Amino acid sequence: MYEINFKAPCHVYFVGIGGISMSGLAELLFREGFTVSGSDRNSSDLTRSLEAKGITVHYGESASHITSDIDCAVLTSAVKDSNLEFQTIRERGIPWLSRAELLGQLMKNYKVSVAVSGTHGKTTTTSMISEILLRAGTDPTLSIGGMLKSVGGNIRIGGSNYFVAEACEYTNSFLSLSPTIGVILNIEEDHLDFFKDLAHIRRSFRQFAELISPEGCLIINADIPDFDEISKGLPCRVITYSMGNTPADYYPEQVSFDETGLPSFVLHGPDTGVQTFHLQVPGLHNVSNAIASIALADCLSVERSKTAESLAGFSGTARRFEYKGSVGGVTIIDDYAHHPTEITATLSAAKKYPHKTLWCVFQPHTYSRTKTLLKDFARALSLADQVVLADIFAARETDSLGISSENLRDEIKALGHDCYYFPSFDEIENFLLENCINGDLLITMGAGDVLKIGESLLGS
């Protein structure tokens, strides 16, 4: 594998520079004095932000984009062998790295490198940890999979030995990392277009845990079934947490919710006594995310008062139960949930939010996930009072596998629940305008571009 010399900045080209993680890494290298350029399929807020900073971004794929002064290329896992730029890079013998390999090399430059993994909750937990370390004055470098308001984006260049990043399991990307502290939030079936089954996923998380420095530590959710299969025998320290269902080092009691659905809880932890925490993000799942963050902060000897203040002031990241606005008395929230467990968590939290009727406009993400988890999706979405489905967002996939949103609609109706499907966003918007009334709560949900529906209703 090609090794970048961070003390001798060169020209790095990013194929797929518009992705949330790729754009952040591109900006990080640019700020460190590298010449950075890249390409993506379409213009976006992220690519325009990069261009505004002086980074050259090409649109579409073309061999002409690969100029003779490029020293190294970085590719996302979505780039195929047929990509014209990738073909040109290989033909010219230009060294290249995956996104995860670059992230792993960056981590080696820091004494404390935190990698947050799990099927769900990575972005929120990484953001919580980031807020805590910022308030504690550690001046960390951050690479987040979402937009964090307090840093004005998804990347922050710090001046200390602290580095915090998300660790994505898809295509085993997180196995390229070099963490001193690893966090495993949960392990469930997902990305089954790559993984064979849950056992395959669990093996990968075990391999991730084995990457942690012996002098470091693993923070793991003890509510993961047979979690000790992931953590046993590791040379590093292991810290456990749970929601109180499983014996663990950290666990909550007296979880309560205020009139807007925001939780408070009393935390029990080792050698730290009992303390009450208040959150500005809804749902039991965020209580769990917060406990993982507290355990990590304790591991780094952050003052508990700083941790509590940070969590009390953390209002979430973009597309995580994000309040978008109100129109005609209808509150519009947007959420990134695209897995049945995430949908269940978000809709359960929404039920505690003031509303008359809870509407969920869901855009399934990838054919493979929809087909494999079809019945689970139907059960999760049935938590909403009314469900409206958009077409499946294909993302990286080209084969529909014979599945469509109409199949999901039929599954939801078979459960005796109302569900509507429309093939266009315009039809969905018209339906909502006719049927949502003052006091209703509308959530646009999915990892694709479904948020455009809410934004259009708000006139933004």
Tab-separated table of C-alpha atoms in Angstrom:
chain	number	residue	atom	x	y	z
A	1	MET	CA	0.000	0.000	0.000
A	2	TYR	CA	1.238	3.473	-0.887
A	3	GLU	CA	2.225	5.579	2.124
A	4	ILE	CA	1.641	9.330	2.026
A	5	ASN	CA	4.430	11.453	3.476
A	6	PHE	CA	2.514	14.053	5.471
A	7	LYS	CA	5.694	16.071	5.976
A	8	ALA	CA	6.079	16.519	2.203
A	9	PRO	CA	2.679	17.653	0.825
A	10	CYS	CA	1.996	16.565	-2.755
A	11	HIS	CA	-0.912	16.614	-5.248
A	12	VAL	CA	-3.710	14.220	-4.246
A	13	TYR	CA	-6.686	13.554	-6.526
A	14	PHE	CA	-10.000	12.326	-5.034
A	15	VAL	CA	-12.289	10.220	-7.228
A	16	GLY	CA	-15.699	10.791	-5.642
A	17	ILE	CA	-14.681	13.945	-3.791
A	18	GLY	CA	-18.283	14.980	-3.111
A	19	GLY	CA	-18.976	12.277	-0.514
A	20	ILE	CA	-19.360	13.413	3.093
A	21	SER	CA	-16.201	11.609	4.231
A	22	MET	CA	-14.163	12.158	1.066
A	23	SER	CA	-14.876	15.888	1.053
A	24	GLY	CA	-13.778	16.108	4.670
A	25	LEU	CA	-10.525	14.271	4.028
A	26	ALA	CA	-9.878	16.393	0.943
A	27	GLU	CA	-10.330	19.549	2.990
A	28	LEU	CA	-8.123	18.193	5.754
A	29	LEU	CA	-5.238	17.534	3.328
A	30	PHE	CA	-5.783	20.905	1.666
A	31	ARG	CA	-5.475	22.671	5.001
A	32	GLU	CA	-2.262	20.728	5.652
A	33	GLY	CA	-0.680	22.202	2.545
A	34	PHE	CA	-1.459	19.522	-0.041
A	35	THR	CA	-2.584	20.357	-3.552
A	36	VAL	CA	-6.029	18.784	-3.785
A	37	SER	CA	-8.339	18.196	-6.730
A	38	GLY	CA	-10.978	15.634	-7.597
A	39	SER	CA	-14.161	14.717	-9.368
A	40	ASP	CA	-17.756	13.761	-8.683
A	41	ARG	CA	-20.846	12.975	-10.678
A	42	ASN	CA	-22.779	16.114	-9.801
A	43	SER	CA	-22.396	19.480	-8.146
A	44	SER	CA	-23.554	19.625	-4.515
A	45	ASP	CA	-23.278	21.818	-1.442
A	46	LEU	CA	-20.177	19.857	-0.450
A	47	THR	CA	-18.405	20.197	-3.797
A	48	ARG	CA	-19.288	23.879	-4.022
A	49	SER	CA	-17.868	24.389	-0.541
A	50	LEU	CA	-14.616	22.734	-1.615
A	51	GLU	CA	-14.446	24.909	-4.727
A	52	ALA	CA	-14.979	28.023	-2.631
A	53	LYS	CA	-11.915	27.067	-0.611
A	54	GLY	CA	-9.768	26.758	-3.756
A	55	ILE	CA	-10.017	23.043	-4.475
A	56	THR	CA	-10.520	22.101	-8.144
A	57	VAL	CA	-13.534	19.851	-8.687
A	58	HIS	CA	-14.377	18.246	-12.046
A	59	TYR	CA	-17.860	16.909	-12.836
A	60	GLY	CA	-18.379	13.611	-14.580
A	61	GLU	CA	-15.598	11.110	-15.204
A	62	SER	CA	-12.954	11.714	-17.830
A	63	ALA	CA	-9.404	10.562	-18.472
A	64	SER	CA	-8.503	14.203	-19.161
A	65	HIS	CA	-9.019	14.998	-15.464
A	66	ILE	CA	-5.990	12.867	-14.566
A	67	THR	CA	-3.170	15.326	-15.170
A	68	SER	CA	0.551	14.596	-15.125
A	69	ASP	CA	1.151	16.478	-11.868
A	70	ILE	CA	-1.011	14.133	-9.761
A	71	ASP	CA	1.138	12.206	-7.273
A	72	CYS	CA	-1.503	10.040	-5.607
A	73	ALA	CA	-5.214	9.247	-5.897
A	74	VAL	CA	-7.850	8.418	-3.299
A	75	LEU	CA	-10.937	6.379	-4.227
A	76	THR	CA	-14.211	5.565	-2.519
A	77	SER	CA	-15.433	1.989	-2.281
A	78	ALA	CA	-18.161	2.890	-4.793
A	79	VAL	CA	-15.634	3.437	-7.625
A	80	LYS	CA	-15.734	0.499	-10.051
A	81	ASP	CA	-12.966	-0.897	-12.249
A	82	SER	CA	-14.845	0.493	-15.249
A	83	ASN	CA	-14.418	4.081	-14.031
A	84	LEU	CA	-12.480	5.977	-16.722
A	85	GLU	CA	-10.438	7.947	-14.216
A	86	PHE	CA	-9.530	4.835	-12.229
A	87	GLN	CA	-8.487	3.110	-15.453
A	88	THR	CA	-6.259	6.057	-16.347
A	89	ILE	CA	-4.746	6.159	-12.863
A	90	ARG	CA	-3.771	2.495	-13.138
A	91	GLU	CA	-2.506	2.804	-16.713
A	92	ARG	CA	-0.194	5.658	-15.710
A	93	GLY	CA	1.032	3.872	-12.613
A	94	ILE	CA	-0.207	6.570	-10.262
A	95	PRO	CA	-0.305	5.187	-6.701
A	96	TRP	CA	-3.743	5.134	-5.111
A	97	LEU	CA	-5.402	4.535	-1.766
A	98	SER	CA	-8.914	3.792	-0.601
A	99	ARG	CA	-10.653	6.400	1.508
A	100	ALA	CA	-10.288	4.165	4.557
A	101	GLU	CA	-6.583	3.617	3.942
A	102	LEU	CA	-6.021	7.368	3.869
A	103	LEU	CA	-7.994	7.755	7.087
A	104	GLY	CA	-5.938	4.990	8.687
A	105	GLN	CA	-2.680	6.678	7.687
A	106	LEU	CA	-3.897	9.983	9.092
A	107	MET	CA	-4.683	8.290	12.408
A	108	LYS	CA	-1.080	7.192	12.817
A	109	ASN	CA	-0.065	10.843	13.156
A	110	TYR	CA	-1.960	11.189	16.459
A	111	LYS	CA	-1.220	9.867	19.933
A	112	VAL	CA	-4.925	9.432	20.708
A	113	SER	CA	-6.990	8.260	17.747
A	114	VAL	CA	-10.647	7.431	18.383
A	115	ALA	CA	-12.631	5.320	15.906
A	116	VAL	CA	-16.404	5.084	16.438
A	117	SER	CA	-18.027	2.032	14.843
A	118	GLY	CA	-21.415	0.340	14.833
A	119	THR	CA	-24.336	-0.384	12.537
A	120	HIS	CA	-26.190	2.678	13.849
A	121	GLY	CA	-25.426	5.876	15.716
A	122	LYS	CA	-21.874	6.513	14.497
A	123	THR	CA	-22.391	10.095	13.366
A	124	THR	CA	-24.315	11.173	16.458
A	125	THR	CA	-21.889	9.523	18.871
A	126	THR	CA	-18.849	10.860	17.028
A	127	SER	CA	-20.437	14.303	17.232
A	128	MET	CA	-21.163	13.949	20.953
A	129	ILE	CA	-17.553	12.918	21.591
A	130	SER	CA	-16.362	15.822	19.453
A	131	GLU	CA	-18.417	18.329	21.434
A	132	ILE	CA	-17.076	16.942	24.727
A	133	LEU	CA	-13.444	17.124	23.605
A	134	LEU	CA	-13.923	20.617	22.215
A	135	ARG	CA	-15.414	21.881	25.474
A	136	ALA	CA	-12.619	20.136	27.407
A	137	GLY	CA	-10.084	22.196	25.447
A	138	THR	CA	-8.275	19.251	23.850
A	139	ASP	CA	-8.253	20.954	20.410
A	140	PRO	CA	-9.019	17.732	18.476
A	141	THR	CA	-8.942	16.999	14.756
A	142	LEU	CA	-12.345	15.670	13.692
A	143	SER	CA	-13.672	13.672	10.750
A	144	ILE	CA	-17.444	13.265	11.073
A	145	GLY	CA	-19.966	11.618	8.775
A	146	GLY	CA	-22.380	14.513	9.143
A	147	MET	CA	-22.427	18.272	9.463
A	148	LEU	CA	-21.741	19.503	12.999
A	149	LYS	CA	-22.971	23.037	13.648
A	150	SER	CA	-20.299	23.939	16.192
A	151	VAL	CA	-17.472	23.359	13.707
A	152	GLY	CA	-19.374	24.583	10.644
A	153	GLY	CA	-19.013	21.327	8.715
A	154	ASN	CA	-17.813	17.749	8.984
A	155	ILE	CA	-14.099	18.402	9.441
A	156	ARG	CA	-11.979	20.262	11.945
A	157	ILE	CA	-8.207	20.630	11.993
A	158	GLY	CA	-6.908	20.730	15.551
A	159	GLY	CA	-3.496	21.414	16.982
A	160	SER	CA	-3.242	18.522	19.430
A	161	ASN	CA	-2.618	14.777	19.448
A	162	TYR	CA	-6.357	13.976	19.490
A	163	PHE	CA	-8.103	12.619	16.369
A	164	VAL	CA	-11.734	11.453	16.256
A	165	ALA	CA	-13.337	9.724	13.267
A	166	GLU	CA	-16.174	7.458	12.265
A	167	ALA	CA	-15.319	3.875	11.395
A	168	CYS	CA	-17.597	2.437	8.699
A	169	GLU	CA	-17.859	-1.331	8.368
A	170	TYR	CA	-19.061	-1.349	4.746
A	171	THR	CA	-16.586	-3.269	2.541
A	172	ASN	CA	-14.541	-3.697	5.762
A	173	SER	CA	-13.320	-0.115	5.462
A	174	PHE	CA	-12.722	0.134	9.205
A	175	LEU	CA	-10.109	-2.624	9.009
A	176	SER	CA	-7.738	-0.084	7.448
A	177	LEU	CA	-7.778	2.124	10.544
A	178	SER	CA	-5.251	2.476	13.369
A	179	PRO	CA	-7.217	3.357	16.523
A	180	THR	CA	-5.906	3.684	20.034
A	181	ILE	CA	-9.499	3.789	21.274
A	182	GLY	CA	-12.319	1.945	19.528
A	183	VAL	CA	-16.050	2.212	20.167
A	184	ILE	CA	-18.564	-0.454	19.084
A	185	LEU	CA	-22.119	0.828	19.471
A	186	ASN	CA	-24.096	-2.109	18.056
A	187	ILE	CA	-23.814	-4.929	15.527
A	188	GLU	CA	-26.752	-5.842	13.285
A	189	GLU	CA	-27.471	-7.095	9.804
A	190	ASP	CA	-26.808	-4.442	7.173
A	191	HIS	CA	-24.827	-3.952	3.962
A	192	LEU	CA	-25.771	-7.468	2.892
A	193	ASP	CA	-24.693	-6.610	-0.632
A	194	PHE	CA	-21.181	-7.053	0.793
A	195	PHE	CA	-21.474	-9.158	3.941
A	196	LYS	CA	-22.752	-12.728	3.679
A	197	ASP	CA	-24.657	-12.727	6.962
A	198	LEU	CA	-24.583	-11.537	10.565
A	199	ALA	CA	-21.786	-13.954	11.442
A	200	HIS	CA	-19.632	-12.390	8.710
A	201	ILE	CA	-20.383	-8.910	10.116
A	202	ARG	CA	-19.489	-10.011	13.649
A	203	ARG	CA	-16.154	-11.437	12.465
A	204	SER	CA	-15.324	-8.083	10.900
A	205	PHE	CA	-16.104	-6.233	14.129
A	206	ARG	CA	-13.859	-8.661	15.995
A	207	GLN	CA	-11.089	-7.885	13.527
A	208	PHE	CA	-11.708	-4.176	14.086
A	209	ALA	CA	-11.391	-4.667	17.846
A	210	GLU	CA	-8.111	-6.483	17.327
A	211	LEU	CA	-6.682	-3.377	15.606
A	212	ILE	CA	-6.866	-1.343	18.816
A	213	SER	CA	-3.511	-0.548	20.378
A	214	PRO	CA	-2.677	-2.771	23.392
A	215	GLU	CA	-2.184	0.426	25.404
A	216	GLY	CA	-5.606	1.666	24.321
A	217	CYS	CA	-9.134	0.616	25.055
A	218	LEU	CA	-12.331	-0.793	23.554
A	219	ILE	CA	-15.674	0.661	24.627
A	220	ILE	CA	-18.400	-1.812	23.700
A	221	ASN	CA	-22.150	-2.079	24.157
A	222	ALA	CA	-22.803	-5.092	26.380
A	223	ASP	CA	-26.359	-5.294	25.004
A	224	ILE	CA	-24.862	-6.705	21.789
A	225	PRO	CA	-25.737	-10.431	21.884
A	226	ASP	CA	-22.676	-12.448	22.963
A	227	PHE	CA	-20.603	-9.254	22.963
A	228	ASP	CA	-17.749	-11.072	24.696
A	229	GLU	CA	-17.089	-12.933	21.445
A	230	ILE	CA	-15.989	-9.567	20.091
A	231	SER	CA	-14.018	-8.419	23.147
A	232	LYS	CA	-12.580	-11.475	24.893
A	233	GLY	CA	-8.840	-11.993	24.867
A	234	LEU	CA	-7.987	-8.523	23.590
A	235	PRO	CA	-4.718	-7.069	24.887
A	236	CYS	CA	-6.320	-3.646	25.352
A	237	ARG	CA	-8.565	-2.528	28.192
A	238	VAL	CA	-12.285	-3.270	27.673
A	239	ILE	CA	-15.009	-0.956	29.037
A	240	THR	CA	-18.654	-2.013	28.777
A	241	TYR	CA	-21.897	-0.072	28.853
A	242	SER	CA	-25.545	-1.038	28.494
A	243	MET	CA	-29.051	0.314	28.822
A	244	GLY	CA	-29.454	-1.619	32.068
A	245	ASN	CA	-30.509	-4.930	30.562
A	246	THR	CA	-27.021	-6.438	30.813
A	247	PRO	CA	-24.390	-6.135	33.570
A	248	ALA	CA	-21.907	-3.449	32.492
A	249	ASP	CA	-19.482	-0.830	33.775
A	250	TYR	CA	-21.872	1.980	32.785
A	251	TYR	CA	-25.683	1.852	32.829
A	252	PRO	CA	-28.594	4.301	33.256
A	253	GLU	CA	-31.495	4.445	35.672
A	254	GLN	CA	-34.502	6.721	36.036
A	255	VAL	CA	-34.717	7.556	32.329
A	256	SER	CA	-37.408	10.177	31.818
A	257	PHE	CA	-38.634	12.445	29.023
A	258	ASP	CA	-39.845	16.025	29.124
A	259	GLU	CA	-42.912	17.347	27.302
A	260	THR	CA	-40.965	17.570	24.014
A	261	GLY	CA	-39.523	14.060	24.261
A	262	LEU	CA	-36.013	15.039	25.431
A	263	PRO	CA	-34.471	12.514	27.843
A	264	SER	CA	-32.723	12.761	31.190
A	265	PHE	CA	-31.129	9.878	33.049
A	266	VAL	CA	-29.097	8.953	36.091
A	267	LEU	CA	-25.840	7.278	35.135
A	268	HIS	CA	-24.018	4.672	37.188
A	269	GLY	CA	-20.345	4.245	36.354
A	270	PRO	CA	-17.184	2.779	37.851
A	271	ASP	CA	-15.453	4.981	40.419
A	272	THR	CA	-17.463	8.010	39.292
A	273	GLY	CA	-20.520	7.805	41.519
A	274	VAL	CA	-23.991	8.684	40.293
A	275	GLN	CA	-24.789	11.700	38.101
A	276	THR	CA	-27.776	13.029	36.197
A	277	PHE	CA	-27.446	13.935	32.524
A	278	HIS	CA	-29.829	15.914	30.326
A	279	LEU	CA	-29.912	15.616	26.529
A	280	GLN	CA	-31.131	17.913	23.759
A	281	VAL	CA	-31.585	15.026	21.305
A	282	PRO	CA	-34.598	12.701	21.594
A	283	GLY	CA	-34.926	8.955	22.012
A	284	LEU	CA	-33.608	6.056	24.064
A	285	HIS	CA	-31.078	5.371	21.329
A	286	ASN	CA	-29.470	8.717	22.080
A	287	VAL	CA	-29.276	7.842	25.778
A	288	SER	CA	-27.215	4.837	24.705
A	289	ASN	CA	-25.063	6.979	22.393
A	290	ALA	CA	-24.496	9.448	25.227
A	291	ILE	CA	-23.395	6.733	27.650
A	292	ALA	CA	-20.799	5.505	25.148
A	293	SER	CA	-19.564	9.090	24.825
A	294	ILE	CA	-19.380	9.531	28.604
A	295	ALA	CA	-17.399	6.306	28.964
A	296	LEU	CA	-14.922	7.552	26.369
A	297	ALA	CA	-14.635	10.946	28.034
A	298	ASP	CA	-13.925	9.235	31.363
A	299	CYS	CA	-11.282	7.108	29.628
A	300	LEU	CA	-9.566	10.352	28.555
A	301	SER	CA	-9.941	11.874	32.049
A	302	VAL	CA	-12.285	14.650	30.919
A	303	GLU	CA	-13.930	16.428	33.826
A	304	ARG	CA	-17.462	15.143	34.300
A	305	SER	CA	-18.797	18.694	34.512
A	306	LYS	CA	-17.433	19.374	31.007
A	307	THR	CA	-19.005	16.158	29.716
A	308	ALA	CA	-22.401	16.988	31.218
A	309	GLU	CA	-22.320	20.563	29.881
A	310	SER	CA	-21.396	19.326	26.406
A	311	LEU	CA	-24.195	16.773	26.227
A	312	ALA	CA	-26.733	19.261	27.610
A	313	GLY	CA	-25.780	21.682	24.835
A	314	PHE	CA	-25.561	19.169	21.977
A	315	SER	CA	-28.558	19.608	19.667
A	316	GLY	CA	-27.628	17.005	17.088
A	317	THR	CA	-26.169	16.936	13.597
A	318	ALA	CA	-27.703	17.544	10.196
A	319	ARG	CA	-30.257	14.922	9.133
A	320	ARG	CA	-30.515	13.349	12.601
A	321	PHE	CA	-34.027	14.267	13.822
A	322	GLU	CA	-33.313	17.700	12.422
A	323	TYR	CA	-36.020	20.322	12.785
A	324	LYS	CA	-36.489	21.864	9.336
A	325	GLY	CA	-39.363	24.240	10.002
A	326	SER	CA	-43.120	24.559	10.179
A	327	VAL	CA	-45.716	25.293	7.518
A	328	GLY	CA	-49.459	25.563	8.077
A	329	GLY	CA	-48.953	24.341	11.635
A	330	VAL	CA	-47.252	21.144	10.417
A	331	THR	CA	-43.843	20.520	11.987
A	332	ILE	CA	-41.306	19.062	9.554
A	333	ILE	CA	-38.389	16.942	10.773
A	334	ASP	CA	-35.751	15.243	8.618
A	335	ASP	CA	-33.894	12.077	9.588
A	336	TYR	CA	-31.246	9.907	7.962
A	337	ALA	CA	-32.675	6.600	9.249
A	338	HIS	CA	-32.502	3.929	6.550
A	339	HIS	CA	-32.386	0.663	8.529
A	340	PRO	CA	-35.339	-0.861	10.444
A	341	THR	CA	-33.626	-0.418	13.821
A	342	GLU	CA	-32.926	3.246	13.073
A	343	ILE	CA	-36.492	3.792	11.872
A	344	THR	CA	-37.860	2.201	15.058
A	345	ALA	CA	-35.631	4.427	17.206
A	346	THR	CA	-36.570	7.613	15.346
A	347	LEU	CA	-40.315	6.961	15.231
A	348	SER	CA	-40.341	5.894	18.898
A	349	ALA	CA	-38.691	9.203	19.753
A	350	ALA	CA	-41.149	11.069	17.523
A	351	LYS	CA	-44.108	9.578	19.398
A	352	LYS	CA	-42.975	11.506	22.478
A	353	TYR	CA	-42.857	14.759	20.463
A	354	PRO	CA	-46.049	16.859	20.545
A	355	HIS	CA	-48.271	16.014	17.566
A	356	LYS	CA	-51.718	15.027	16.372
A	357	THR	CA	-50.850	12.665	13.509
A	358	LEU	CA	-47.358	11.301	12.899
A	359	TRP	CA	-46.557	11.160	9.184
A	360	CYS	CA	-43.487	9.379	7.844
A	361	VAL	CA	-42.354	9.890	4.248
A	362	PHE	CA	-39.810	7.129	3.702
A	363	GLN	CA	-37.417	6.628	0.823
A	364	PRO	CA	-35.895	3.124	0.939
A	365	HIS	CA	-32.125	3.064	0.387
A	366	THR	CA	-30.735	0.389	-1.980
A	367	TYR	CA	-32.573	-2.553	-3.470
A	368	SER	CA	-30.514	-5.152	-1.601
A	369	ARG	CA	-31.277	-3.709	1.847
A	370	THR	CA	-34.973	-3.299	1.005
A	371	LYS	CA	-35.324	-6.860	-0.267
A	372	THR	CA	-33.409	-8.493	2.590
A	373	LEU	CA	-35.136	-6.549	5.385
A	374	LEU	CA	-38.555	-6.021	3.756
A	375	LYS	CA	-40.697	-7.363	6.619
A	376	ASP	CA	-38.560	-5.594	9.219
A	377	PHE	CA	-39.030	-2.314	7.344
A	378	ALA	CA	-42.789	-2.845	7.284
A	379	ARG	CA	-42.976	-3.455	11.038
A	380	ALA	CA	-40.763	-0.477	11.856
A	381	LEU	CA	-42.623	1.972	9.615
A	382	SER	CA	-45.943	0.878	11.105
A	383	LEU	CA	-45.016	2.878	14.210
A	384	ALA	CA	-46.048	5.994	12.268
A	385	ASP	CA	-49.729	6.855	12.012
A	386	GLN	CA	-49.467	7.419	8.259
A	387	VAL	CA	-46.736	6.167	5.906
A	388	VAL	CA	-45.930	7.542	2.463
A	389	LEU	CA	-43.326	5.788	0.311
A	390	ALA	CA	-41.087	7.201	-2.389
A	391	ASP	CA	-39.236	5.109	-4.957
A	392	ILE	CA	-36.146	3.225	-3.775
A	393	PHE	CA	-32.957	5.301	-3.874
A	394	ALA	CA	-30.592	3.019	-5.797
A	395	ALA	CA	-27.327	4.661	-4.612
A	396	ARG	CA	-24.483	2.449	-5.815
A	397	GLU	CA	-26.744	-0.355	-7.125
A	398	THR	CA	-27.954	-0.978	-10.672
A	399	ASP	CA	-29.870	-4.260	-10.260
A	400	SER	CA	-33.379	-3.759	-8.839
A	401	LEU	CA	-33.479	-7.427	-7.700
A	402	GLY	CA	-37.176	-7.415	-8.577
A	403	ILE	CA	-38.001	-5.255	-5.562
A	404	SER	CA	-39.845	-1.921	-5.420
A	405	SER	CA	-41.514	0.408	-2.944
A	406	GLU	CA	-44.821	-1.104	-4.005
A	407	ASN	CA	-43.718	-4.382	-2.406
A	408	LEU	CA	-43.020	-2.542	0.834
A	409	ARG	CA	-46.376	-0.781	0.625
A	410	ASP	CA	-48.117	-4.151	0.289
A	411	GLU	CA	-46.240	-5.529	3.332
A	412	ILE	CA	-47.281	-2.542	5.445
A	413	LYS	CA	-50.901	-2.842	4.319
A	414	ALA	CA	-50.824	-6.555	5.157
A	415	LEU	CA	-50.124	-5.498	8.744
A	416	GLY	CA	-53.408	-3.571	8.666
A	417	HIS	CA	-51.717	-0.184	8.406
A	418	ASP	CA	-52.355	2.738	6.071
A	419	CYS	CA	-49.619	3.264	3.493
A	420	TYR	CA	-49.381	5.235	0.249
A	421	TYR	CA	-46.895	5.052	-2.595
A	422	PHE	CA	-46.234	7.711	-5.233
A	423	PRO	CA	-43.554	7.485	-7.942
A	424	SER	CA	-42.626	11.192	-7.873
A	425	PHE	CA	-41.780	13.760	-5.225
A	426	ASP	CA	-44.306	16.165	-6.755
A	427	GLU	CA	-47.130	13.676	-6.195
A	428	ILE	CA	-45.998	13.108	-2.609
A	429	GLU	CA	-45.893	16.840	-1.908
A	430	ASN	CA	-49.384	17.355	-3.352
A	431	PHE	CA	-50.740	14.474	-1.268
A	432	LEU	CA	-49.196	15.900	1.910
A	433	LEU	CA	-50.528	19.390	1.200
A	434	GLU	CA	-54.017	17.933	0.907
A	435	ASN	CA	-53.857	15.682	3.964
A	436	CYS	CA	-51.519	17.091	6.635
A	437	ILE	CA	-53.243	19.451	9.063
A	438	ASN	CA	-52.326	21.911	11.802
A	439	GLY	CA	-50.620	20.045	14.677
A	440	ASP	CA	-49.312	17.140	12.608
A	441	LEU	CA	-45.679	15.998	12.690
A	442	LEU	CA	-44.102	15.112	9.329
A	443	ILE	CA	-40.789	13.241	9.143
A	444	THR	CA	-38.941	12.819	5.866
A	445	MET	CA	-36.743	9.781	6.292
A	446	GLY	CA	-33.996	8.003	4.370
A	447	ALA	CA	-30.359	8.253	3.281
A	448	GLY	CA	-31.162	9.547	-0.207
A	449	ASP	CA	-32.617	12.882	-1.301
A	450	VAL	CA	-36.023	12.575	0.393
A	451	LEU	CA	-35.224	15.682	2.460
A	452	LYS	CA	-36.041	17.695	-0.683
A	453	ILE	CA	-39.720	17.005	-0.084
A	454	GLY	CA	-39.758	18.758	3.265
A	455	GLU	CA	-37.610	21.593	1.965
A	456	SER	CA	-39.954	22.072	-0.975
A	457	LEU	CA	-42.990	22.181	1.323
A	458	LEU	CA	-41.194	24.842	3.354
A	459	GLY	CA	-40.379	26.803	0.194
A	460	SER	CA	-36.634	26.520	0.697
